[in-house]
Coordinates of C-alpha atoms and ligand atoms in Angstrom, one line a residue:
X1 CA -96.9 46.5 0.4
X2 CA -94.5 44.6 -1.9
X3 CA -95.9 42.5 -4.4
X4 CA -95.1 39.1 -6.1
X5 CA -93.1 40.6 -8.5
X6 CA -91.3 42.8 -6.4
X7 CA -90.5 39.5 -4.4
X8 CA -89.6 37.7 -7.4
X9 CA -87.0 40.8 -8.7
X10 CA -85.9 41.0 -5.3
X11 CA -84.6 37.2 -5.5
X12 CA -83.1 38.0 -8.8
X13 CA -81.1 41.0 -7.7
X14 CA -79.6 38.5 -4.9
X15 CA -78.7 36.1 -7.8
X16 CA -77.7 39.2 -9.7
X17 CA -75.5 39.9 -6.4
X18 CA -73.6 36.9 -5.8
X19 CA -73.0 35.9 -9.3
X20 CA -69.4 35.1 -9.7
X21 CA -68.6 34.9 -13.2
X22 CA -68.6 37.1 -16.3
X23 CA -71.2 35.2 -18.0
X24 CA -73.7 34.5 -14.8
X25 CA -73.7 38.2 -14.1
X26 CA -75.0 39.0 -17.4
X27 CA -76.8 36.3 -18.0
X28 CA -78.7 37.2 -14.0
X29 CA -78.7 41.2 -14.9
X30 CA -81.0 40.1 -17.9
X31 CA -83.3 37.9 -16.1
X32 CA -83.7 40.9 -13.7
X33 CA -84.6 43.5 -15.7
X34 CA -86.9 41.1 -17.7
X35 CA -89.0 40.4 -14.4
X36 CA -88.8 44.0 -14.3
X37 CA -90.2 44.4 -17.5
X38 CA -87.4 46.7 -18.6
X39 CA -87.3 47.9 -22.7
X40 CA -84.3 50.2 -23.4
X41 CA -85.7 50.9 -26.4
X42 CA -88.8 52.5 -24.4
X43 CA -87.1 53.4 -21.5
X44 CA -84.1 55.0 -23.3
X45 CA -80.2 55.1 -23.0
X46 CA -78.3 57.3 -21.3
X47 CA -79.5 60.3 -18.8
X48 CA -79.0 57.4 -16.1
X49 CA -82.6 56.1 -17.2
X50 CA -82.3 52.2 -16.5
X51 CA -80.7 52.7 -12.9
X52 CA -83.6 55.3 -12.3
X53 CA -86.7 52.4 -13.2
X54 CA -84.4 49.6 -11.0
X55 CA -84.3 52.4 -8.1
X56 CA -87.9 52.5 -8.6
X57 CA -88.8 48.8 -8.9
X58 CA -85.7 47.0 -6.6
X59 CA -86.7 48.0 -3.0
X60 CA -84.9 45.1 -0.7
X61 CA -82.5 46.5 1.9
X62 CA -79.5 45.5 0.2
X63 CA -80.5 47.3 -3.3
X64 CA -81.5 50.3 -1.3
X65 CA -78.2 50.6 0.3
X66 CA -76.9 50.7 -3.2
X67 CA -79.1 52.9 -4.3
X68 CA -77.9 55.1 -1.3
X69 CA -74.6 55.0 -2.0
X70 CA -74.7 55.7 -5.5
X71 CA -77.2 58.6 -5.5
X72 CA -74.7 60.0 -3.1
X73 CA -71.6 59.6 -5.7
X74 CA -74.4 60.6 -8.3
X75 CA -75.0 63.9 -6.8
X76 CA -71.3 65.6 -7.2
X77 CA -71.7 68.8 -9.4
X78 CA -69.8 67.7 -12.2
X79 CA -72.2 65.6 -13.2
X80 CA -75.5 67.5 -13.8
X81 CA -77.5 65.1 -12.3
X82 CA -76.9 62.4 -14.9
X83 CA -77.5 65.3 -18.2
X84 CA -74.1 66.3 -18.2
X85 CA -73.4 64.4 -21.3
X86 CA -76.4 63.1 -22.1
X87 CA -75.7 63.4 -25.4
X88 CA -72.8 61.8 -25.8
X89 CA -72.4 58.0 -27.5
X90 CA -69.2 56.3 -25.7
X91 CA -67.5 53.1 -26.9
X92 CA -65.1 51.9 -24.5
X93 CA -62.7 48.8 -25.4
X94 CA -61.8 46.3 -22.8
X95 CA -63.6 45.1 -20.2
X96 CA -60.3 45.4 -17.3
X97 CA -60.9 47.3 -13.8
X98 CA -59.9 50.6 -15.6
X99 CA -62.1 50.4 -19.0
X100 CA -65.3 49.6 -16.2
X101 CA -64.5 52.0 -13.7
X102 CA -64.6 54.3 -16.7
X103 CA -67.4 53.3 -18.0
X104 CA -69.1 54.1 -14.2
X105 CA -68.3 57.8 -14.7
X106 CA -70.0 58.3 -18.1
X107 CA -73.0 56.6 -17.0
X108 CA -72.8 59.2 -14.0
X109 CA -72.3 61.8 -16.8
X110 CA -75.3 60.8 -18.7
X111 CA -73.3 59.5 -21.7
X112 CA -74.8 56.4 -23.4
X113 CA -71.9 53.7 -22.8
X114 CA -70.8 50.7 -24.7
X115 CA -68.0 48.1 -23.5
X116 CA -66.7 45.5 -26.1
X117 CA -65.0 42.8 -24.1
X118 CA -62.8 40.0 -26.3
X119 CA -63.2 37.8 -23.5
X120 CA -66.2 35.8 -22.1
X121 CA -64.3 35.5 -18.9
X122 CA -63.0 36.9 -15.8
X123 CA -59.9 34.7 -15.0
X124 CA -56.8 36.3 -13.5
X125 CA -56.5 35.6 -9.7
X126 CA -53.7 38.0 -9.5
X127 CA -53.9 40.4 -6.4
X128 CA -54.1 44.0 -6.9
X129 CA -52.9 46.1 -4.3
X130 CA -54.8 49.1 -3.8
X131 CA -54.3 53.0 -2.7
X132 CA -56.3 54.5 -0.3
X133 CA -58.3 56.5 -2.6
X134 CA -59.5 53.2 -4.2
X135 CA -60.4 51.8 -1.4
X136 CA -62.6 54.9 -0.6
X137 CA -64.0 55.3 -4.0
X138 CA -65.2 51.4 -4.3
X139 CA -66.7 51.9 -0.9
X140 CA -68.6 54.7 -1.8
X141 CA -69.9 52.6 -4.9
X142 CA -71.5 50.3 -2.9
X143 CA -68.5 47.2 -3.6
X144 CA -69.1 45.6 -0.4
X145 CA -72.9 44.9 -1.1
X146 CA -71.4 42.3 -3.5
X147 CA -68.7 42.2 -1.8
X148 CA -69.3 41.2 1.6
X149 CA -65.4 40.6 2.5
X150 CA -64.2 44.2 0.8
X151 CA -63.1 46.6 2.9
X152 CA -63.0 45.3 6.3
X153 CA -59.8 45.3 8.8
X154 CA -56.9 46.0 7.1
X155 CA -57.2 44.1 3.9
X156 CA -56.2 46.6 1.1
X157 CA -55.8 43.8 -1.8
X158 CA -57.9 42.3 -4.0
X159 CA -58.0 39.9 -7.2
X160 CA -58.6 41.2 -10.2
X161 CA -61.2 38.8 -11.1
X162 CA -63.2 40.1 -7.9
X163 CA -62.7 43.5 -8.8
X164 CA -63.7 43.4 -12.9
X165 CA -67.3 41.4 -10.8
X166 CA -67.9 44.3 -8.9
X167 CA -67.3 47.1 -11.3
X168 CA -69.4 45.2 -14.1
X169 CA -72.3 44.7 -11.8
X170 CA -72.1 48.7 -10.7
X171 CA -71.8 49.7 -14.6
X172 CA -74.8 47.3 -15.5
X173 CA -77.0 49.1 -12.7
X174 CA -76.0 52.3 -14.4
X175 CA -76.9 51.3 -18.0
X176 CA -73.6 50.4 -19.1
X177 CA -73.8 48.4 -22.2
X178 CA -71.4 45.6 -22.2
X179 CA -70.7 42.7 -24.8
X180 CA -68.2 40.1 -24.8
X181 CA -67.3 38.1 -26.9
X182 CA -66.4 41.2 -29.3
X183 CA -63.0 41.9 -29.9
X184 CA -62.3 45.6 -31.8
X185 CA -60.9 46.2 -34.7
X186 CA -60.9 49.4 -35.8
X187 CA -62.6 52.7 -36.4
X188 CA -64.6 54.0 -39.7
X189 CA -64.9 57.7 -40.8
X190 CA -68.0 59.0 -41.4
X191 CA -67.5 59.4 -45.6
X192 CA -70.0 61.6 -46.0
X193 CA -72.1 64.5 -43.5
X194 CA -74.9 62.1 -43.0
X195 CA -72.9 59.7 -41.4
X196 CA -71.1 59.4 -38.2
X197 CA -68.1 57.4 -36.7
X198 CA -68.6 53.2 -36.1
X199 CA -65.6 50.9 -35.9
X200 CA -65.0 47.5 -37.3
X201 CA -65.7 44.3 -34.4
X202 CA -65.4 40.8 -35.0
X203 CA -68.0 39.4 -35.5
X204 CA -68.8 41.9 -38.2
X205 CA -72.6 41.0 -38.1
X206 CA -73.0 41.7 -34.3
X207 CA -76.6 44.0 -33.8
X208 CA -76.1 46.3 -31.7
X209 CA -72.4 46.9 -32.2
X210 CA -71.7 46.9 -35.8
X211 CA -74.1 49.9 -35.9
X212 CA -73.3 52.0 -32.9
X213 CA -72.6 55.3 -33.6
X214 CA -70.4 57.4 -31.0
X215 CA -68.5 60.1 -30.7
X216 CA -66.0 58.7 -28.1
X217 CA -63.4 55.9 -28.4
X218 CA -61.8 54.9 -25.6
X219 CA -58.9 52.4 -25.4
X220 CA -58.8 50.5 -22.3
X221 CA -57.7 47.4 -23.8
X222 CA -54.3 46.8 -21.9
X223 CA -51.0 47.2 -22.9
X224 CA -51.5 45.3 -26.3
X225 CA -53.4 48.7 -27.2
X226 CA -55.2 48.6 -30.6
X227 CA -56.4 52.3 -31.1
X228 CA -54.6 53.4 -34.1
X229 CA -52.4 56.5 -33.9
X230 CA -50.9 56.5 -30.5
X231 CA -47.1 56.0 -30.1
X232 CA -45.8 54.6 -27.0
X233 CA -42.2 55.0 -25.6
X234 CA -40.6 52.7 -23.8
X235 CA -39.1 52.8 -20.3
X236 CA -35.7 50.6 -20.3
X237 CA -34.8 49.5 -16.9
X238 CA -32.0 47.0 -15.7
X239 CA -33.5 43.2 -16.4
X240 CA -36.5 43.1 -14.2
X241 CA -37.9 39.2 -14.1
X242 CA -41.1 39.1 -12.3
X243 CA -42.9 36.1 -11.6
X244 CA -46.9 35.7 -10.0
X245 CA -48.6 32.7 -8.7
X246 CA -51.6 31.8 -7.0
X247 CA -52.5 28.4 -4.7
X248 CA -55.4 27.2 -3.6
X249 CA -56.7 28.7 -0.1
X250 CA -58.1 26.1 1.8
X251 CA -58.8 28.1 4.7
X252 CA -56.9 25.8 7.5
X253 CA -56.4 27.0 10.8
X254 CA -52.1 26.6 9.5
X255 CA -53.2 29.0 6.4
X256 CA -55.0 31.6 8.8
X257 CA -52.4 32.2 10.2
X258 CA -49.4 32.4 7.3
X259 CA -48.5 36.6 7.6
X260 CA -48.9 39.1 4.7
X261 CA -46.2 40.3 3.0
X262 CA -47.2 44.2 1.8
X263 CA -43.9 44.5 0.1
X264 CA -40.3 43.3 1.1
X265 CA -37.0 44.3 -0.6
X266 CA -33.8 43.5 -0.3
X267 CA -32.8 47.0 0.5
X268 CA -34.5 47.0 3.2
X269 CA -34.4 43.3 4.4
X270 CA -31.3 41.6 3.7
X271 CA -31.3 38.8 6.5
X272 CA -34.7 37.7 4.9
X273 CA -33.0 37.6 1.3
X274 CA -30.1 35.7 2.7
X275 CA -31.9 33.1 4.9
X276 CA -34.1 32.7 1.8
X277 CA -30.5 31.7 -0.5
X278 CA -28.9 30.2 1.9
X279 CA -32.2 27.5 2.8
X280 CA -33.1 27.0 -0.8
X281 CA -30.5 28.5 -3.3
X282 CA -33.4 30.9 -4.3
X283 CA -31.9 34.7 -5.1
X284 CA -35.1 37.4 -5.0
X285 CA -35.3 41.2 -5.2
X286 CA -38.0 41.6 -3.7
X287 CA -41.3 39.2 -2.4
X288 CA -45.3 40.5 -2.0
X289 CA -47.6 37.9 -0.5
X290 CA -51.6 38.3 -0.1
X291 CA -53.8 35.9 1.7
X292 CA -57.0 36.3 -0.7
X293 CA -59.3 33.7 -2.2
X294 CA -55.9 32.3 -3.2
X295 CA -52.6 32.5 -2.0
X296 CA -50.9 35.1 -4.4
X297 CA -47.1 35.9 -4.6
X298 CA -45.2 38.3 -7.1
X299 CA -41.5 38.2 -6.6
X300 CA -39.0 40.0 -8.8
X301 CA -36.0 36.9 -9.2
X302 CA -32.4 37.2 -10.0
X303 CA -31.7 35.6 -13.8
X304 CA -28.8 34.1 -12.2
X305 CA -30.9 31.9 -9.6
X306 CA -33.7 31.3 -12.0
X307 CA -30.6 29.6 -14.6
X308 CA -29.1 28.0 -11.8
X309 CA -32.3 26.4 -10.6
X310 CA -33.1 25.3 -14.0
X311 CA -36.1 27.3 -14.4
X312 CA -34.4 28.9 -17.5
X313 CA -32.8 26.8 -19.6
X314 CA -30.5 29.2 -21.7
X315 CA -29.0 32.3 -21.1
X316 CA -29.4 35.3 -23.7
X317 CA -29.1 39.2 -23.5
X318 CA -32.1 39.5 -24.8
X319 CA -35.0 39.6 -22.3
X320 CA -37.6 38.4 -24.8
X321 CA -35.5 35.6 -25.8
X322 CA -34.5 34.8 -22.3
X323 CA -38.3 34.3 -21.4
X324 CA -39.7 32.7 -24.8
X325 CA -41.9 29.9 -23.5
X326 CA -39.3 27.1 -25.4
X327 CA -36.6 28.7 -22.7
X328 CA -38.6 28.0 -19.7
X329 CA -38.9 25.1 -17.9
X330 CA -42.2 24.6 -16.7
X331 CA -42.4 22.5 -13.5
X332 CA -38.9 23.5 -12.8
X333 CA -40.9 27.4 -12.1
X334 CA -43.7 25.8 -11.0
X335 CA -41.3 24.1 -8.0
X336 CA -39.3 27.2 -7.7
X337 CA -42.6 29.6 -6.7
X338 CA -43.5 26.7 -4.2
X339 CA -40.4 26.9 -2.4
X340 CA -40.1 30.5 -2.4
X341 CA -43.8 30.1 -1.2
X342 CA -43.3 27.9 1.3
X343 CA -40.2 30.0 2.9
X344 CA -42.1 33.7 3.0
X345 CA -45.3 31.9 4.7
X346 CA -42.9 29.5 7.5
X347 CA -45.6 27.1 6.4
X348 CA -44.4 23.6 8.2
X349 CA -42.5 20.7 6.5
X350 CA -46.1 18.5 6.2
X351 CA -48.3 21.6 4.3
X352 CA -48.1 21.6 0.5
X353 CA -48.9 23.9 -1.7
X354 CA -51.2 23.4 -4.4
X355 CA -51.5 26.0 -7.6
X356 CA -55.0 27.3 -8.2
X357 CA -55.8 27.1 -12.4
X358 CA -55.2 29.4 -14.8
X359 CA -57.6 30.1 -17.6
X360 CA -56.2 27.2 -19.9
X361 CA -56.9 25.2 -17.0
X362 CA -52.8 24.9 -15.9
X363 CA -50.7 25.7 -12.9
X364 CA -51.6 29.3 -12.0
X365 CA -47.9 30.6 -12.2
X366 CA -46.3 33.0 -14.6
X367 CA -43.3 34.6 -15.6
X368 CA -43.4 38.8 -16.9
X369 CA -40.4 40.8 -17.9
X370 CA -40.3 44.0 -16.3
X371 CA -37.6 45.2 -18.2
X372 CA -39.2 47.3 -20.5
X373 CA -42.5 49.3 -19.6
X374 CA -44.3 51.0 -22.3
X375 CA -46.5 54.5 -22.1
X376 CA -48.3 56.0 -24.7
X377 CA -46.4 59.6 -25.6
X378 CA -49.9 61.4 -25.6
X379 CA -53.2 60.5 -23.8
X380 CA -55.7 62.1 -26.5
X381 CA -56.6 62.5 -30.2
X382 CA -59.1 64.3 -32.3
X383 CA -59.9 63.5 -35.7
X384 CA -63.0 65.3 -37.7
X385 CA -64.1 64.3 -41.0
X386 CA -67.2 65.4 -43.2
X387 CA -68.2 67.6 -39.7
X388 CA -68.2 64.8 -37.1
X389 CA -65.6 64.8 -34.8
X390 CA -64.6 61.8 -32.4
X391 CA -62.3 61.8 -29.1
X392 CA -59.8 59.2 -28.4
X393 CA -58.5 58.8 -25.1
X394 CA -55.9 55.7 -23.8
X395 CA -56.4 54.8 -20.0
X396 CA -55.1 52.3 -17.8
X397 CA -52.0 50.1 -19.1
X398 CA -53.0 50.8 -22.7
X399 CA -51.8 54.5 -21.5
X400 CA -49.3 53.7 -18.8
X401 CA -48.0 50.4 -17.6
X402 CA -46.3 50.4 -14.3
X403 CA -44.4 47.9 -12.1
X404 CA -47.0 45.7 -10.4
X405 CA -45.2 45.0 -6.9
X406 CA -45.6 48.8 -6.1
X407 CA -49.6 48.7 -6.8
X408 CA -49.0 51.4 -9.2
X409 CA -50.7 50.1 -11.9
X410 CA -54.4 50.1 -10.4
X411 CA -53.3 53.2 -8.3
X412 CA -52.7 55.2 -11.1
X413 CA -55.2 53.6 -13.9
X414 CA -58.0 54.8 -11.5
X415 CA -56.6 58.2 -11.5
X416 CA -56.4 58.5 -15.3
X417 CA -59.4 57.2 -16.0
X418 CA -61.2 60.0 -13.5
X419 CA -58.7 62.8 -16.1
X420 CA -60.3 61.0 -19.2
X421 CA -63.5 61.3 -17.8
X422 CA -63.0 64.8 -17.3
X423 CA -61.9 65.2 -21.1
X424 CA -65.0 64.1 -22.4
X425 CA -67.1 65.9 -20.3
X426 CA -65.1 69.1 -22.0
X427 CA -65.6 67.3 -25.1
X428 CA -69.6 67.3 -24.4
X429 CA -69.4 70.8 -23.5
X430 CA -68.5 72.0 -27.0
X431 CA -64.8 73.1 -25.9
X432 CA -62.7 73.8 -28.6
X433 CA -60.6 70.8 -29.5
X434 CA -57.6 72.0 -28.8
X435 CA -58.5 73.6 -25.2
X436 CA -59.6 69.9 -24.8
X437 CA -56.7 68.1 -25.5
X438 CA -54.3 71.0 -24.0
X439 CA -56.0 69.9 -20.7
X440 CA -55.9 66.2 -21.3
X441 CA -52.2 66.4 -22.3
X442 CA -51.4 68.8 -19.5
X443 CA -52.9 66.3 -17.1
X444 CA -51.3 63.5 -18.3
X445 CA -47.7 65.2 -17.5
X446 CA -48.7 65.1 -13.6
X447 CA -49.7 60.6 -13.7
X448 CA -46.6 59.0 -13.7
X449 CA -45.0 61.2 -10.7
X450 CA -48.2 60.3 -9.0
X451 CA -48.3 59.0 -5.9
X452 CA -50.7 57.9 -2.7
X453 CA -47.9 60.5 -0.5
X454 CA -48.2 63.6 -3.2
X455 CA -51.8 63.7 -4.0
X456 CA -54.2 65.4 -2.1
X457 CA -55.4 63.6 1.4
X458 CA -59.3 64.2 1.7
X459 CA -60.4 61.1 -0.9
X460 CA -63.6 62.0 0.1
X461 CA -64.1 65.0 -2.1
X462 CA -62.1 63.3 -5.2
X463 CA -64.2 64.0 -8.1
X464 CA -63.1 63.5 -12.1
X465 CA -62.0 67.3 -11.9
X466 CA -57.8 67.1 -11.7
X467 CA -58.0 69.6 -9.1
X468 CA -59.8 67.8 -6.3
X469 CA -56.7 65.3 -6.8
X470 CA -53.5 66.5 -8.0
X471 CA -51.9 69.1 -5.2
X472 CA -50.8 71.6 -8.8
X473 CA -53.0 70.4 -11.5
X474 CA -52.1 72.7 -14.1
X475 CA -54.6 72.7 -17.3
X476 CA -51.9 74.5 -19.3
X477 CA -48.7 73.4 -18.5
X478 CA -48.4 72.3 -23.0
X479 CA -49.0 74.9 -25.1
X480 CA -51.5 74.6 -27.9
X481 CA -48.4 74.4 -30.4
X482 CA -46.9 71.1 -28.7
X483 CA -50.2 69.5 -29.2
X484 CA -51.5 70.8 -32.5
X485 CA -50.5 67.5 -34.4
X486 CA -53.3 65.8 -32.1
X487 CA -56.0 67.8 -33.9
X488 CA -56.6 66.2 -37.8
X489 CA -59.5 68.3 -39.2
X490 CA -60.2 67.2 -43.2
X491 CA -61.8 71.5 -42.6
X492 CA -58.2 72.8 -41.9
X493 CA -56.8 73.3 -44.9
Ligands
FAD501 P1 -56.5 45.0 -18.5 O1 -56.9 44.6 -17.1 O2 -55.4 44.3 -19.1 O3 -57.8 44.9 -19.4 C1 -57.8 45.0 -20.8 C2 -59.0 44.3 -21.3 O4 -59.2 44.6 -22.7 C3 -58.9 42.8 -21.2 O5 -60.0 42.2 -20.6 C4 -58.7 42.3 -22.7 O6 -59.3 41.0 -22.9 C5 -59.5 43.4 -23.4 N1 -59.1 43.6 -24.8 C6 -57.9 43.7 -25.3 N2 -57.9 43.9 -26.6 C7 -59.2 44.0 -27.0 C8 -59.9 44.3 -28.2 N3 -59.2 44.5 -29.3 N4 -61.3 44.3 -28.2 C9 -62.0 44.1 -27.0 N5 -61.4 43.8 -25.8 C10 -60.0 43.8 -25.8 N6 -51.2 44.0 -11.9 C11 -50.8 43.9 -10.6 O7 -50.7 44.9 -9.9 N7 -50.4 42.7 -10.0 C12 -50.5 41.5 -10.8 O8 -50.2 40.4 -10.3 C13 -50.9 41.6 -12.1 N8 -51.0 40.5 -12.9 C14 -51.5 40.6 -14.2 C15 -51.6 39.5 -15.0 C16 -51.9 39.6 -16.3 C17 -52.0 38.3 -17.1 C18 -52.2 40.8 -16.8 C19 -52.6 41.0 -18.3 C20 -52.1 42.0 -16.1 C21 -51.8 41.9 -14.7 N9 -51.6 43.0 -13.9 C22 -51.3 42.9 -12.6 C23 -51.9 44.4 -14.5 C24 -53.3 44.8 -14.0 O9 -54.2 43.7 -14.4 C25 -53.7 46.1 -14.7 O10 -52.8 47.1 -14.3 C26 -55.1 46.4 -14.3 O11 -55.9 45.4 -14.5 C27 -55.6 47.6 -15.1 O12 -55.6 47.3 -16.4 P2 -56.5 47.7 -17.5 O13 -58.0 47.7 -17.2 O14 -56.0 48.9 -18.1 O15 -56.3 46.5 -18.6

C-alpha cells in the first residue's frame, strides 16, 4: 500500500518531470530526494547508489517506466552492474548535450561524477538535428517520460535547451553531481604522494568543488576549450556565413501547416534558390527549417547578398572582421531572416513573424562564420606526478566542431563521448597508459569520417565499446611511438 510519503515523492517526481529550466530542475531534484530522506554522505557516491534508493522509494507508473528503461541500458556488460569503475572520481566541465550524455555513462560505470556548469541557464533554442542512433539511444533512456512530444512520427529534431533538460534530469537520477554557476579554471598537481589532483573554479571557496579529488578531467566545455595542453588545428574552408534564428510558435492552424525543411542546397535545388533571389534579392547556399517549440532556420548566405542587403556594413577579407558585431547591422539581419523565413514556409502576406528571445533577452537571431572549424589534434592526455595519475579526454565541440546544417555536430559528439567513455573505463582497469591512449587516439582517427550511412545499422546493441559502432574500429591503428608525447610521467626519467 503506498503511503503519504510515497504520495508526496510521487508529486515531486512529476514536478521533478515537467520542470523546464536549469534552475527548477535542481532546485525540484532536491526537494525530492529531501522528501525521500536522501543523505549522500550516508548513502554514498558512486556504484549507482542514489538511483538504486529512488528505484526503491519512487514507485508511480511514470518513474517505473524509467526505472525500466534504464535498468535495461544499465544491464549491458561493459558496465559491471554499476562497479565497473566504482572507484573512479570524474570531473566533467560543461554542462552541453555532450558533457551530460557523458556524464550518463560514468554513472552507468559506477564512477562518482561531477559537472561544473558556468551557466545558471539552459537558453539556446537552436534545433539540433539528430542521427538515428540518437534518437534510439534517448529513447532507450527514458527521454520521452519528460518528454512527452520526443520521438513520435517523424520528428528527428530537437532544441538544445530541450535536450540539456532531459539529459540533466537522467544524470541527476543516476547521481550525477552537477553545479552551475562554477566556471573552471584549471587543474592542480598533487605536490606531494599524499595528495591527489583538484583544479581551480571560480568561486574558489565553493564546498564541494574546491575540494574534489578526481582522477578524470573531462573537457566538454565547447569549442572555447579550456583544458590546458591540447592543440587544435584548424579546418579552412571557402567563406561559410551561417546565420540561425528562432520565432515564436503560436501554434495557428497557418503555422501547422508551414512544411519542414530537412536540408535544401542549391546543388540540388536551384529553382528554389532562384525564386528565393528573384522575390526578395536574398542569395542562400543552402536553408534548414524545423517546426519545434519555435520556428528555427539556419541558412548558409552569400557575403555578396548579406552587403547588398545591408546586413553587413563593410566588406573585408577577413572573416572575423567581416562579422565583428560593429560590421553588422542589426535589424537589417533581423529583417533579412524574416524574409528568407517567410519565403521557405509560403506563409501568406497577413502572418508575421515574430523572433523568440535570446538569453540577453534580444531578437533570437545570430550570425556564425563557418569558415574555419577547429579540432583538437589528439583526444587524450596523461600526466602523473608524485604517483597519481589523471586522464584528460576532449569531447564534443571542445574535440571536434562540425558544420551544424549537416547535424554533424550532435551526431558525432554522441559518438565520441561513448569512445571517451570507453577510455576511462580502460583507465579504471589499470591499463597501461599508453595502451590507453593508443586506443583513444586510434579511435579518434575513425570520428570525423563518421557518418549515420558508414556506421554500423543495429543501434540497438551500440554500447561505449568502438566495436559495436564503427564497421573497422581498429584499437591500434597509432603506434605507441606517435603518441608517447601524450604520456608526462615526473617517474620517467
Ligand atoms: P556546448 O553545447 O557548447 O556546451 C558547452 C558547455 O560548457 C556550455 O554550457 C558552457 O557554458 C560550458 N562551459 C564553457 N566553459 C566552461 C568552463 N570553463 N567552466 C564550466 N563550464 C563551461 N548546433 C547545431 O547543430 N545547430 C545549431 O543551430 C547550433 N546552434 C548553436 C548556437 C550556439 C550559440 C552554440 C554555442 C552552439 C550551437 N550549436 C548548434 C552547436 C551545438 O550546440 C553543439 O554541437 C552541441 O551542443 C554539443 O556541444 P557540446 O556539449 O560539446 O558543447
Amino acid at each position: 500500500m503506498p503511503t503519504d510519503i510515497t504520495n508526496t515523492s510521487d508529486e515531486l517526481f512529476e514536478i521533478f518531470v515537467n520542470a523546464q529550466t536549469f534552475k527548477t530542475i535542481l532546485h525540484s531534484f532536491d526537494d525530492l530526494c529531501q522528501s525521500i530522506r536522501i543523505d549522500r554522505k550516508i548513502i554514498g557516491y558512486g556504484k549507482r547508489s542514489l538511483y538504486k534508493v529512488l528505484t526503491s522509494k519512487l514507485t508511480s507508473w511514470k518513474s517505473k517506466s524509467l526505472w525500466t528503461k534504464i535498468d535495461k541500458r544499465g544491464s549491458q556488460k561493459e558496465y559491471e552492474n554499476g562497479n565497473a569503475c566504482a572507484d573512479m572520481k570524474v570531473c566533467i566541465v560543461g554542462a552541453g548535450p555532450v558533457g551530460l550524455r557523458l556524464a550518463i555513462e560514468c554513472a552507468l560505470l559506477g564512477a562518482r561524477c561531477i559537472v561544473v556548469e558556468k551557466r545558471d541557464r539552459f537558453s539556446r533554442h537552436n534545433v539540433l538535428h539528430l542521427w538515428p542512433y540518437i534518437i534510439t539511444d534517448l529513447r532507450n533512456l527514458g527521454a520521452k517520460v519528460f518528454y512527452g512530444k520526443f520521438a513520435t512520427g517523424q520528428i528527428e529534431h530537437i532544441s538544445i535547451r530541450q535536450l540539456q533538460c532531459i539529459l540533466l534530469k537522467i544524470a541527476l537520477v543516476l547521481g550525477v553531481e552537477i553545479y552551475s554557476n562554477v566556471t573552471f579554471i584549471d587543474v592542480i598537481e598533487p605536490i606531494s604522494t599524499q595528495q591527489a589532483w583538484r583544479a581551480h573554479f571560480k568561486p574558489e571557496a565553493h564546498p564541494i568543488v574546491s575540494t574534489y579529488e578526481f582522477s578524470v578531467l573531462i573537457g566538454a566545455d565547447g569549442r572555447r576549450n579550456s583544458l590546458q595542453g591540447f592543440q587544435h588545428k584548424e579546418f579552412r574552408g571557402k567563406l561559410a556565413i551561417g546565420i540561425t534564428c528562432n520565432f515564436i510558435n503560436h501554434h495557428t492552424r497557418e503555422e501547422q501547416n508551414f512544411e519542414e525543411i530537412s536540408g535544401v542546397a542549391k546543388i540540388y535545388n536551384p529553382q528554389f534558390f532562384s525564386e528565393l533571389q528573384q522575390q526578395t534579392s536574398i542569395d542562400l547556399e543552402n536553408i534548414v527549417y524545423y517546426k519545434n517549440d519555435t520556428h528555427y532556420f539556419v541558412m548558409t548566405a552569400k557575403k555578396q547578398s548579406l552587403l547588398d542587403k545591408g546586413v553587413i556594413l563593410q566588406d573585408y577579407p577577413d572573416a572575423a572582421r567581416l562579422l565583428a558585431r560593429d560590421n553588422v547591422n542589426s535589424t537589417q539581419l533581423c529583417k533579412f531572416a524574416c524574409e528568407a523565413a517567410q519565403f521557405a514556409t509560403k506563409c501568406s502576406t497577413q502572418f508575421a513573424f515574430e523572433f523568440a528571445e535570446d538569453h540577453h533577452g534580444a531578437a533570437d537571431v545570430q550570425m556564425f562564420d563557418f569558415t574555419s572549424l577547429f579540432h583538437a589534434v589528439n583526444a587524450s592526455r596523461i600526466i602523473e606526478r608524485n604517483g597519481k595519475q589523471i586522464l584528460m579526454l576532449l569531447v564534443g565541440d571542445s574535440l571536434l566542431e562540425s558544420f551544424w546544417p549537416t547535424g554533424s555536430g550532435i551526431g558525432l559528439g554522441f559518438f565520441g563521448l561513448f569512445d571517451t567513455a570507453w577510455s576511462i573505463l580502460k583507465f579504471a582497469k589499470h591499463e597501461h597508459p599508453l595502451k590507453v591512449l593508443v586506443e583513444r587516439e586510434s579511435i579518434y582517427m575513425l570520428l570525423s569520417q563518421s557518418t549515420p550511412e558508414n556506421t554500423k545499422n543495429n543501434h540497438q546493441l551500440y554500447s561505449i565499446n568502438p566495436a559495436t559502432r564503427y564497421q573497422n574500429s581498429n584499437s591500434k591503428s597509432c603506434t605507441i611511438d606517435e603518441i608517447r608525447y601524450l604520456y608526462d610521467s615526473d617517474s620517467i626519467p
